PDB file of C-alpha atoms in Angstrom:
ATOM      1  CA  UNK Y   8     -23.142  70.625 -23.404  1.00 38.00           C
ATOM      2  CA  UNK Y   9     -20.265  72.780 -23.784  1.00 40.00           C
ATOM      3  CA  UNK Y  10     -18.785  73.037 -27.032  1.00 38.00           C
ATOM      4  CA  UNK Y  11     -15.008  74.316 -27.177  1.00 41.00           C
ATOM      5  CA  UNK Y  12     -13.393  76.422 -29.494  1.00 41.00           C
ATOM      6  CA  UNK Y  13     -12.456  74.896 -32.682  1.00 40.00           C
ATOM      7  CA  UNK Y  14      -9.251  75.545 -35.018  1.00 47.00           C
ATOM      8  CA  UNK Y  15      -9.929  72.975 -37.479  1.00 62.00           C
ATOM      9  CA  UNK Y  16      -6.805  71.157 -36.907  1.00 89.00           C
ATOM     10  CA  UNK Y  17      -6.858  67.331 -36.159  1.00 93.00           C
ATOM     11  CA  UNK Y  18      -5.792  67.434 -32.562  1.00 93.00           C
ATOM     12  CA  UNK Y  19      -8.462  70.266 -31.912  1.00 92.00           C
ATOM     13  CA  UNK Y  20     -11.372  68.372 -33.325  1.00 93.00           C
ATOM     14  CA  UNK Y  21     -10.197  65.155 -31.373  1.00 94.00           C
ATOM     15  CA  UNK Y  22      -9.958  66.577 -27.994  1.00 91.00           C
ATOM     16  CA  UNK Y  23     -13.416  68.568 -28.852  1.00 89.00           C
ATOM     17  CA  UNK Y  24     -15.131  65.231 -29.505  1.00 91.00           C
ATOM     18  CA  UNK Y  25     -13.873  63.266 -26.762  1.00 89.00           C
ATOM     19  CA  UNK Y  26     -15.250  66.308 -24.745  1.00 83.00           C
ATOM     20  CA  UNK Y  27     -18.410  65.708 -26.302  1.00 84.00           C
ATOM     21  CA  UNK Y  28     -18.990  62.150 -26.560  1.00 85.00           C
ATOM     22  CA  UNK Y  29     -20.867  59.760 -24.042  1.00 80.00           C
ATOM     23  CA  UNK Y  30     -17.902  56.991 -22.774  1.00 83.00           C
ATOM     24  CA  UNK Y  31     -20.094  54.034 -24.882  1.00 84.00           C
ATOM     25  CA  UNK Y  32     -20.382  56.794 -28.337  1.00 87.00           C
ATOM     26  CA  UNK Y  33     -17.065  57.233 -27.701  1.00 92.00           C
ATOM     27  CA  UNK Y  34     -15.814  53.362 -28.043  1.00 93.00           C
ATOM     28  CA  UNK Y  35     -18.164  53.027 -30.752  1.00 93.00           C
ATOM     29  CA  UNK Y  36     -16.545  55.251 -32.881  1.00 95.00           C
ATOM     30  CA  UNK Y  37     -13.067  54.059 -32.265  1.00 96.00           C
ATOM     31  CA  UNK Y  38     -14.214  50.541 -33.788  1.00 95.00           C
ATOM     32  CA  UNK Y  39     -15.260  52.262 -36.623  1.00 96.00           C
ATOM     33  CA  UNK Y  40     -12.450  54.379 -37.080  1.00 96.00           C
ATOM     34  CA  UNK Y  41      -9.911  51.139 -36.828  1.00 95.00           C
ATOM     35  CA  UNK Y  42     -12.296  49.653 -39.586  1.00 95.00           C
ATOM     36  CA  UNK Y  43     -11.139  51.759 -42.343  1.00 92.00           C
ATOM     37  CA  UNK Y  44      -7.930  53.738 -43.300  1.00 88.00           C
ATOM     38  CA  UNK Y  45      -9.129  56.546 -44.535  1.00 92.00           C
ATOM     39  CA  UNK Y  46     -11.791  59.299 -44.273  1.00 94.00           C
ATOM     40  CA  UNK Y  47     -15.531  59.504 -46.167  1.00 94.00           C
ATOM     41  CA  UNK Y  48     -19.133  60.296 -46.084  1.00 93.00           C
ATOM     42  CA  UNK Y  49     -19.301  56.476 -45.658  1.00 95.00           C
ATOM     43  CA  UNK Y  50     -17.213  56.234 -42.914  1.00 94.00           C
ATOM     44  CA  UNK Y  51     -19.149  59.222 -41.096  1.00 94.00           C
ATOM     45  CA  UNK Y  52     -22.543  57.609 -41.655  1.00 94.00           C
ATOM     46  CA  UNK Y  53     -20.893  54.823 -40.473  1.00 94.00           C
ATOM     47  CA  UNK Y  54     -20.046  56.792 -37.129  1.00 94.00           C
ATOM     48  CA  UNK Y  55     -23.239  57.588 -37.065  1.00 91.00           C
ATOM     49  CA  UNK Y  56     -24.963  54.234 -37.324  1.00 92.00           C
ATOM     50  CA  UNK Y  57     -22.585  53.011 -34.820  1.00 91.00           C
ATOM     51  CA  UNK Y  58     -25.095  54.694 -32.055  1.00 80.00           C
ATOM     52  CA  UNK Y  59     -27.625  55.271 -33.665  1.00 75.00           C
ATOM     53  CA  UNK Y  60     -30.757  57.687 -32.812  1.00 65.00           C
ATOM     54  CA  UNK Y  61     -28.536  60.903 -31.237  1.00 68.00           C
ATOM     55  CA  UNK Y  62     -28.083  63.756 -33.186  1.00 74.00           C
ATOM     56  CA  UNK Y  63     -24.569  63.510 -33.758  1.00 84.00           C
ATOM     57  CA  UNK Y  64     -23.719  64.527 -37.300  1.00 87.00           C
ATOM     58  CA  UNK Y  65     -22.398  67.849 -36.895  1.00 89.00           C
ATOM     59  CA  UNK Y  66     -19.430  66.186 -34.878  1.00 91.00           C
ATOM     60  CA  UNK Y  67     -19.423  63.451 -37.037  1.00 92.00           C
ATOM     61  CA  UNK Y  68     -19.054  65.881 -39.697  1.00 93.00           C
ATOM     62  CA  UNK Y  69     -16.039  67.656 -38.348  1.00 93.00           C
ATOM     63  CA  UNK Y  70     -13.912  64.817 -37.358  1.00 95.00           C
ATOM     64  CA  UNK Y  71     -14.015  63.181 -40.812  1.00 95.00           C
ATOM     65  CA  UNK Y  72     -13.054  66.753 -42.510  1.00 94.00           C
ATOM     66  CA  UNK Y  73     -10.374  67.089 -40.053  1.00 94.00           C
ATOM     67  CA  UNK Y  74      -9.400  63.841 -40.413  1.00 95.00           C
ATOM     68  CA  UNK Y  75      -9.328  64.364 -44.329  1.00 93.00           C
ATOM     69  CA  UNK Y  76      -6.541  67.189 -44.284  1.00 91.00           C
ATOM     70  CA  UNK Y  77      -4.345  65.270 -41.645  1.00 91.00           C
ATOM     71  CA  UNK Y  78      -3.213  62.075 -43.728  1.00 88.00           C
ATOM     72  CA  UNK Y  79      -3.742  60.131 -40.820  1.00 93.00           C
ATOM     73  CA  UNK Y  80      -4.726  56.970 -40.558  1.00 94.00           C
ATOM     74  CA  UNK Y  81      -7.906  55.236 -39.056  1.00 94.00           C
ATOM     75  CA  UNK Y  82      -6.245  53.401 -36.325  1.00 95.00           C
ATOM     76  CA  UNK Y  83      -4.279  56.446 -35.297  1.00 94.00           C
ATOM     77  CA  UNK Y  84      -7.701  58.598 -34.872  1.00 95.00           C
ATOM     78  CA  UNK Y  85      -9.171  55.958 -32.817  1.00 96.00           C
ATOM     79  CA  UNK Y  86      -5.887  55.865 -30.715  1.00 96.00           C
ATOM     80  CA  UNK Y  87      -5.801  59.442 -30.396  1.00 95.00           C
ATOM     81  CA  UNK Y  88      -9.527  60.034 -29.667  1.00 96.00           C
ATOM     82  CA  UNK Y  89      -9.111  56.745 -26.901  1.00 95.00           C
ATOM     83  CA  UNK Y  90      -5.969  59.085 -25.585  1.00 95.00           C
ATOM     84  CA  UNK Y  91      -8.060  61.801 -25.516  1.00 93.00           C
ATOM     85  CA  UNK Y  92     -11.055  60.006 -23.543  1.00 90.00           C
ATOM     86  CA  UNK Y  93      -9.192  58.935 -20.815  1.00 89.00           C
ATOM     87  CA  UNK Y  94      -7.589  62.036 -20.021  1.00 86.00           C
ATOM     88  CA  UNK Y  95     -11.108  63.707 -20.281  1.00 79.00           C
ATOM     89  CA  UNK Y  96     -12.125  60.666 -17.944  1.00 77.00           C
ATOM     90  CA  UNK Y  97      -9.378  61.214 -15.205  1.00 74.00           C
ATOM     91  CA  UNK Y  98      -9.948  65.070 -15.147  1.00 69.00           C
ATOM     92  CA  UNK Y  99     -13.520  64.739 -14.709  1.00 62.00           C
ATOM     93  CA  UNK Y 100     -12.715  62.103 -11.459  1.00 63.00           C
ATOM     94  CA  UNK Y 101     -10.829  65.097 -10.019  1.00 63.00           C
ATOM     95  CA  UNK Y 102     -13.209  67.602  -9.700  1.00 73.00           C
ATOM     96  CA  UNK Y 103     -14.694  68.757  -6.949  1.00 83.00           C
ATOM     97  CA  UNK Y 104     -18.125  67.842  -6.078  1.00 85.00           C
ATOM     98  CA  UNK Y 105     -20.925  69.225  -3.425  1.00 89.00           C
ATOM     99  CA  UNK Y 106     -21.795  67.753  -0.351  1.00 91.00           C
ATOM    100  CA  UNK Y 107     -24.563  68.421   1.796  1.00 93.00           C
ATOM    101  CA  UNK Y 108     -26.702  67.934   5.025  1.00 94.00           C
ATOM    102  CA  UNK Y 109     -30.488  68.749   5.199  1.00 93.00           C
ATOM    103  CA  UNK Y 110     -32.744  70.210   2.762  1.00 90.00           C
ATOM    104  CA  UNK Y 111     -31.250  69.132  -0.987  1.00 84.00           C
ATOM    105  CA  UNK Y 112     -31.991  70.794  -4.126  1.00 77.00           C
ATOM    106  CA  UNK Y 113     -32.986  69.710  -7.449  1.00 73.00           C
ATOM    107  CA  UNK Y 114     -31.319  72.788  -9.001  1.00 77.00           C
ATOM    108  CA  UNK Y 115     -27.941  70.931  -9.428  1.00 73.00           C
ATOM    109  CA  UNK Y 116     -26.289  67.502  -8.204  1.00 71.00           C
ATOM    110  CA  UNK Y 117     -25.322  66.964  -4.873  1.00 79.00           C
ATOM    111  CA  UNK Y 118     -23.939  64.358  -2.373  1.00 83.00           C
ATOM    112  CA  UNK Y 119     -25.079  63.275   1.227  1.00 91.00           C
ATOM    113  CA  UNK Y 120     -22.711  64.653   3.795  1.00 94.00           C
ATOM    114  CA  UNK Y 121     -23.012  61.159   5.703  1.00 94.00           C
ATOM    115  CA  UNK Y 122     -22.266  58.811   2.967  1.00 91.00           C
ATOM    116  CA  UNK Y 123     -19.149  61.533   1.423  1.00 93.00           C
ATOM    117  CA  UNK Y 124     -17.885  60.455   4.931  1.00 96.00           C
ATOM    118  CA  UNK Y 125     -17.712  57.006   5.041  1.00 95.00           C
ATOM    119  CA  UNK Y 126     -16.677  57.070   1.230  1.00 92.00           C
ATOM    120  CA  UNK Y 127     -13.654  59.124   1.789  1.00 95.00           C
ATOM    121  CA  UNK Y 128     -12.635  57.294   4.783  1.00 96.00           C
ATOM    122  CA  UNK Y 129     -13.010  53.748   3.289  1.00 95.00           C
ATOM    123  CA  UNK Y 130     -10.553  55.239   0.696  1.00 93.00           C
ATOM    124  CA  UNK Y 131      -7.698  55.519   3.009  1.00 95.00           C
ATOM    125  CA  UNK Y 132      -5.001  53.031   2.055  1.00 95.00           C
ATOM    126  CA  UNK Y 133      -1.911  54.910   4.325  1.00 96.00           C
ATOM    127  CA  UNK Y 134      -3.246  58.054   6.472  1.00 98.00           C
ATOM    128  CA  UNK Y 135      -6.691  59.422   7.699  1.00 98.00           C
ATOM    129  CA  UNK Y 136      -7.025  62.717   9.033  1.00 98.00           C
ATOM    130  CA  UNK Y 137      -9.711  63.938  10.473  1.00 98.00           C
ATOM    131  CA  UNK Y 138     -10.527  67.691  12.415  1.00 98.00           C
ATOM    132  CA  UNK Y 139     -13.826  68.570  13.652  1.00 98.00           C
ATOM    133  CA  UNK Y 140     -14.798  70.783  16.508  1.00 98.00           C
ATOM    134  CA  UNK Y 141     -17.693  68.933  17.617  1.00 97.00           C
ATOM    135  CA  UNK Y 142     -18.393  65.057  17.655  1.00 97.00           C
ATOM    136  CA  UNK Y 143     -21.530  63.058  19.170  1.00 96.00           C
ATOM    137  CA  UNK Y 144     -22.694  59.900  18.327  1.00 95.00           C
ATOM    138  CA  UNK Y 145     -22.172  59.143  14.531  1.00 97.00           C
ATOM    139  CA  UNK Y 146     -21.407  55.292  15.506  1.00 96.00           C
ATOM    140  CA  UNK Y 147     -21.361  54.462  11.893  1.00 96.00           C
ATOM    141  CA  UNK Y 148     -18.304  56.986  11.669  1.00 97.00           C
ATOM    142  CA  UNK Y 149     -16.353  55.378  14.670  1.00 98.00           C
ATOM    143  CA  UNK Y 150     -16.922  52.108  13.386  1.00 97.00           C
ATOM    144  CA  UNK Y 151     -15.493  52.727  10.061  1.00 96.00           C
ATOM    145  CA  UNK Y 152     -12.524  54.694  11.661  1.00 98.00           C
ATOM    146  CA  UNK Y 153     -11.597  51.748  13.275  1.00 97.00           C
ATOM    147  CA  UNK Y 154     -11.834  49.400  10.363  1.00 96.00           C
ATOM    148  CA  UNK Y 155      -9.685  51.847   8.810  1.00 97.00           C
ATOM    149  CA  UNK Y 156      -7.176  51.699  11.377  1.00 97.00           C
ATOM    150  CA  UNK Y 157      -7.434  47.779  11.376  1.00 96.00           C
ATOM    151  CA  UNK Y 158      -6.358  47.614   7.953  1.00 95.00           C
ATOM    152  CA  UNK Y 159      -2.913  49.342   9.024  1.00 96.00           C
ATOM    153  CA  UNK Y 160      -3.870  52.963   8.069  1.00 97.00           C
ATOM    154  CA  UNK Y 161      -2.491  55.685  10.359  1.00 98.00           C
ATOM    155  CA  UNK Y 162      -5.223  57.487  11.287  1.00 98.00           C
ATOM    156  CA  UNK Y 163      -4.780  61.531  12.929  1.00 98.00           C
ATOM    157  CA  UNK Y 164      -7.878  62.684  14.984  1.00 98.00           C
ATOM    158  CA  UNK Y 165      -7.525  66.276  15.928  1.00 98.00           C
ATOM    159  CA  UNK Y 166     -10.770  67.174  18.270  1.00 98.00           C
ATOM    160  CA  UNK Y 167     -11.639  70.673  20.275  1.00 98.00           C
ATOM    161  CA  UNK Y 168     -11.876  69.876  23.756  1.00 97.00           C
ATOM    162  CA  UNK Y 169     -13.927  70.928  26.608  1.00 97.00           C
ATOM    163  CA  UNK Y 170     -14.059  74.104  28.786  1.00 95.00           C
ATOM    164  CA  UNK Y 171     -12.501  72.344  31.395  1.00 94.00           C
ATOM    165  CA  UNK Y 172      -9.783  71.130  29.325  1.00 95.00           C
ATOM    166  CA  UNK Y 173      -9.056  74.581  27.664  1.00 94.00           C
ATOM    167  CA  UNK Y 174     -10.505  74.187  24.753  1.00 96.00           C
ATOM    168  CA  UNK Y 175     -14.427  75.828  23.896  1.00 96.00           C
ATOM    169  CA  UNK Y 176     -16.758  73.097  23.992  1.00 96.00           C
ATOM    170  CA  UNK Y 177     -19.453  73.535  27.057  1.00 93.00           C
ATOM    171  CA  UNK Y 178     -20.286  69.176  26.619  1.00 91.00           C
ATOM    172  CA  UNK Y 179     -17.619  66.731  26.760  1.00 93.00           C
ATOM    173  CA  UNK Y 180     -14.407  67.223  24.350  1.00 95.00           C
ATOM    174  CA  UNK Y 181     -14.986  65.617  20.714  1.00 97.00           C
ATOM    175  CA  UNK Y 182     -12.782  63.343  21.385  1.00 97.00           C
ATOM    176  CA  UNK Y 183     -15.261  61.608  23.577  1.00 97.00           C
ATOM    177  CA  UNK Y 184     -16.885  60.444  20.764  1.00 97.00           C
ATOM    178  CA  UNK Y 185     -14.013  57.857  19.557  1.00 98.00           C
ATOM    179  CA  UNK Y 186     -13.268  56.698  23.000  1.00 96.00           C
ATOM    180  CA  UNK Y 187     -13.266  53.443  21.974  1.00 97.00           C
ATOM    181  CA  UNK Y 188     -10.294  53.772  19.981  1.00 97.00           C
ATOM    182  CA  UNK Y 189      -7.897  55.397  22.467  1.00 95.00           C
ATOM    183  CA  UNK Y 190      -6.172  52.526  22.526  1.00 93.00           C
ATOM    184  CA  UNK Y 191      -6.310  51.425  19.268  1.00 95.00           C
ATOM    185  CA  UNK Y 192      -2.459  50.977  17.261  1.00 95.00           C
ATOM    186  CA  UNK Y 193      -2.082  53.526  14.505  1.00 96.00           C
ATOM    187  CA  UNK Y 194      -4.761  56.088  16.284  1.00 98.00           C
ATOM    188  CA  UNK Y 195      -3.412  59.420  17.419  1.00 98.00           C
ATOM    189  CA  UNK Y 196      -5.768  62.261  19.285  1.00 98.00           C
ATOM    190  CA  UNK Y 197      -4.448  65.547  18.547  1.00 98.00           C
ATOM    191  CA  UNK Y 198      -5.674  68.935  20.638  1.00 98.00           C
ATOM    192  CA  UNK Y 199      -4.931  72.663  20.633  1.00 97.00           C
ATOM    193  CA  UNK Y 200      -3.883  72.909  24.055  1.00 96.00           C
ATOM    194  CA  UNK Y 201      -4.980  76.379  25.999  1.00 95.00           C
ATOM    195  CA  UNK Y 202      -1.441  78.105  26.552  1.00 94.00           C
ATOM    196  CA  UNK Y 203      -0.881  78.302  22.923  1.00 95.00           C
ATOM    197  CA  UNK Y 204      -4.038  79.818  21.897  1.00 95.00           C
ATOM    198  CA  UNK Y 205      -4.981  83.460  21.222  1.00 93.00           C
ATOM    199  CA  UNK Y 206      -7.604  85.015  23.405  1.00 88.00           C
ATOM    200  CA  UNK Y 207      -9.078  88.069  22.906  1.00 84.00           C
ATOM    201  CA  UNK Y 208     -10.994  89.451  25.812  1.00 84.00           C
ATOM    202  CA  UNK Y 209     -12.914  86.809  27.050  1.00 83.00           C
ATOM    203  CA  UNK Y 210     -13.223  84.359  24.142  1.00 89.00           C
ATOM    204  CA  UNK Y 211     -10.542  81.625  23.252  1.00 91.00           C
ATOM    205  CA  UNK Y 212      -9.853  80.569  20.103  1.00 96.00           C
ATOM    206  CA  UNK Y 213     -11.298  77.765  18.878  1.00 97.00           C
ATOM    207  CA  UNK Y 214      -9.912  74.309  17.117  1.00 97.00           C
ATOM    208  CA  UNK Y 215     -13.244  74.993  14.390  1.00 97.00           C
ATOM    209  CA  UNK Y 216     -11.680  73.343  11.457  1.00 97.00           C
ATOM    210  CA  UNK Y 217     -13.810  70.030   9.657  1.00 98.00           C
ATOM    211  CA  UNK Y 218     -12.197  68.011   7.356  1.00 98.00           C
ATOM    212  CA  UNK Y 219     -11.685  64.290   6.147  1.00 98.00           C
ATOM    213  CA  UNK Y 220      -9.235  63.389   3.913  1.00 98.00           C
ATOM    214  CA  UNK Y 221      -7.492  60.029   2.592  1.00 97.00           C
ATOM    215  CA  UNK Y 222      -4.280  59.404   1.927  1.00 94.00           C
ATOM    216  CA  UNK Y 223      -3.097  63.104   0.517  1.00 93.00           C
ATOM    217  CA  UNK Y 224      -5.976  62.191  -2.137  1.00 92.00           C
ATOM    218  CA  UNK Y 225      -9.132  63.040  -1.721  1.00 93.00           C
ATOM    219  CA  UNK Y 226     -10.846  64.918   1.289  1.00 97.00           C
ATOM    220  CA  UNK Y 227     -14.379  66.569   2.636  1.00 97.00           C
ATOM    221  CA  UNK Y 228     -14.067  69.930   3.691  1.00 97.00           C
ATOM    222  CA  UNK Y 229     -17.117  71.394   4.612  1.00 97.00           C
ATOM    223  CA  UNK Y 230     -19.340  73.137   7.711  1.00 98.00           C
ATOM    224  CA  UNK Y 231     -20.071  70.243   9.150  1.00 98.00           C
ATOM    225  CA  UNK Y 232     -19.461  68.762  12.517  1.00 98.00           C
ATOM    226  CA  UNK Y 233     -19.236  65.158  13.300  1.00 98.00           C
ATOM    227  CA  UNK Y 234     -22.424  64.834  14.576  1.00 97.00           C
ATOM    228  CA  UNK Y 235     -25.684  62.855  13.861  1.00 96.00           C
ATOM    229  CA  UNK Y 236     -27.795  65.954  13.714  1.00 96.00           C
ATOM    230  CA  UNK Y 237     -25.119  67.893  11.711  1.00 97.00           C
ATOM    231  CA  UNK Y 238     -24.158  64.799   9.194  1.00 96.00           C
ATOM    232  CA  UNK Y 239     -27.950  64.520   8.678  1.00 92.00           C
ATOM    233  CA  UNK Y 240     -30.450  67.192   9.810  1.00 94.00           C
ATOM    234  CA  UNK Y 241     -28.833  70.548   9.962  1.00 97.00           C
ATOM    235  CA  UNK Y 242     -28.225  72.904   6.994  1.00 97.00           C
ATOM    236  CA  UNK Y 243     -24.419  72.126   5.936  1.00 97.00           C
ATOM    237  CA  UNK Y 244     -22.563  72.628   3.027  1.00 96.00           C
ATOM    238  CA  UNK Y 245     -19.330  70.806   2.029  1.00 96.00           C
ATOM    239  CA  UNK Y 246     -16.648  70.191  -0.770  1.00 96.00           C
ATOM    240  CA  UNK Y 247     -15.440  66.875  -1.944  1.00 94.00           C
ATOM    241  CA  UNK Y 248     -11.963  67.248  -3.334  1.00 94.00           C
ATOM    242  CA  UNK Y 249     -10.044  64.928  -5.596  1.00 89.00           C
ATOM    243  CA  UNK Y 250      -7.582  67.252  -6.780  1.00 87.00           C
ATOM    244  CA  UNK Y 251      -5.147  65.761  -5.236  1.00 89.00           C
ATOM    245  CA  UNK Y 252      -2.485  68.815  -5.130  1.00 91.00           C
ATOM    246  CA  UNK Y 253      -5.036  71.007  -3.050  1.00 93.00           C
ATOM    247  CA  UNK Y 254      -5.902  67.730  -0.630  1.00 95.00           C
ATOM    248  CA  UNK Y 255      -2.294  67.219  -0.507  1.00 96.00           C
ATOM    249  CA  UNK Y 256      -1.689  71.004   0.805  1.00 97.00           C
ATOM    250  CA  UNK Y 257      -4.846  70.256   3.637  1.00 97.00           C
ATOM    251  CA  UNK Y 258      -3.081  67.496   4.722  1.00 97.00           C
ATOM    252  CA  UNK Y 259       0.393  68.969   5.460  1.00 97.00           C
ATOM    253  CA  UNK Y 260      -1.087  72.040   6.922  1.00 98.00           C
ATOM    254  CA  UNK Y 261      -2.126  70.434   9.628  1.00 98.00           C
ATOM    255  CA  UNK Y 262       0.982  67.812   9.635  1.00 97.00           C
ATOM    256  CA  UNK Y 263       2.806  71.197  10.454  1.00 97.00           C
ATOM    257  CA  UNK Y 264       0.421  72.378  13.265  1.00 98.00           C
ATOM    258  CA  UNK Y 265       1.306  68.839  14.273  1.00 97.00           C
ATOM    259  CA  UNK Y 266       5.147  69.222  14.599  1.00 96.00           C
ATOM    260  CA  UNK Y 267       6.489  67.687  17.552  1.00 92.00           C
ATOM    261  CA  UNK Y 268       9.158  70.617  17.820  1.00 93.00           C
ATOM    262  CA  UNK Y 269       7.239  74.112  17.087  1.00 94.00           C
ATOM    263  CA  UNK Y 270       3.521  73.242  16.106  1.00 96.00           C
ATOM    264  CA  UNK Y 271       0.686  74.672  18.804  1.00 97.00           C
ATOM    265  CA  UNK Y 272      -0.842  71.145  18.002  1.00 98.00           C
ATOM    266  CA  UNK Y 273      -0.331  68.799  20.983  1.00 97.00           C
ATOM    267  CA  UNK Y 274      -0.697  65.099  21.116  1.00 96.00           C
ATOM    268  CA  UNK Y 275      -3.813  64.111  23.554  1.00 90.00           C
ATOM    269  CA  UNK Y 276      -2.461  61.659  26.396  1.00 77.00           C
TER     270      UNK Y 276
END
């Protein structure tokens, strides 16, 4: 557990503790704390006994001889240290988490690539965009997509497309994958169409991106195709975001490249 530096000061020791204290410690102590009006060795052994069997007393300890040079009163600590939970609460919500295909590791915590997926897209409520540069198979994907889609979200799919289309994929297009929801209300295919990409020598540049994201919100960005074999088997490494300033910035990247008027993004007919 990381402890953070300490002043001394009231506010200081509040935010430090509600850093440091399990959710269920946390509530524990407020009850406590609106129990009494002012600070004492009974009142921390009463913190203590609250949860008992964690070794807690050193933060115990500080609060109460905070709280003894502040004036304040009981119910205002609790308030404060309840404030100061739920901020610590919503910041932890939004950070960014690891996502992964294949071999996992016990060295930290990680996610499944194919259940980040579905999670993220069952979160849209307005708009789902997704870009990948391959896509085969991953039924459970489609079907979701289109549940999505049901429920009245608009829903971007921007896919590479074949050779033959002038895209770089030697197989069918991506977009091959979600042919059953080419007709679909709400459901746009998006493509890079050949006379607006770079080439250099013989090689064509390619629509490579991979991301998921909901509603401006949260999103998976990551190496992974949407594919069974690379949502399950292969070695891939992803990002969950929930910060929703950087997701927002995704998002409207690609809303540019999809600018009716001067993006290189083309709608698929």
């Amino acid at each position: 557990m990381r402890i953070l530096p300490m002043t001394g000061d009231l506010p200081s020791v509040i935010a430090a503790t509600a850093a440091e204290l399990a959710p269920r410690h946390l509530a524990a102590w407020c009850r406590v704390l609106r129990a009494t009006d002012r600070p004492s060795q009974t009142v921390e052994a009463a913190l203590l006994e609250s949860r008992p069997g964690y070794a807690l007393s050193g933060i115990a300890r500080r609060l109460v001889t905070a709280w003894s040079h502040s004036g304040a009163s009981g119910e205002s600590v609790a308030l404060a240290l309840e404030t100061a939970g739920a901020i610590r609460r919503e910041q932890s919500v939004q950070r960014s988490t690891i996502a992964v295909s294949g071999p996992v590791s016990d060295a930290v915590p990680v996610r499944l690539t194919s259940q980040v997926a579905l999670e993220v897209i069952r979160e849209a409520t307005r708009s789902l965009l997704i870009v990948s540069f391959a896509a085969h198979g991953v039924s459970e994907i489609v079907t979701e997509v289109a549940r999505t889609a049901d429920r009245g979200v608009r829903v971007d799919l921007v896919l590479e497309t074949s050779v033959a289309d002038g895209g770089t994929l030697d197989g069918p297009g991506a977009a091959a994958a979600f042919r059953s929801l080419r007709d679909r209300p709400g459901v746009r295919f998006w493509h890079w169409p050949q006379d607006r990409r770079s080439i250099l020598g013989r090689s064509r540049a390619a629509l490579h991106g991979k991301l998921i994201a909901a509603d401006e919100r949260s999103a998976l960005l990551g190496s992974a195709n949407l594919t069974d074999r690379a949502l399950a088997q292969n070695l891939e490494i992803g990002v969950v975001l929930r910060e929703p300033s950087t997701v927002q910035s995704l998002v409207r990247h690609f809303q540019s490249l999809m600018n009716p008027h001067n993006g290189p993004l083309s709608r698929l007919s």
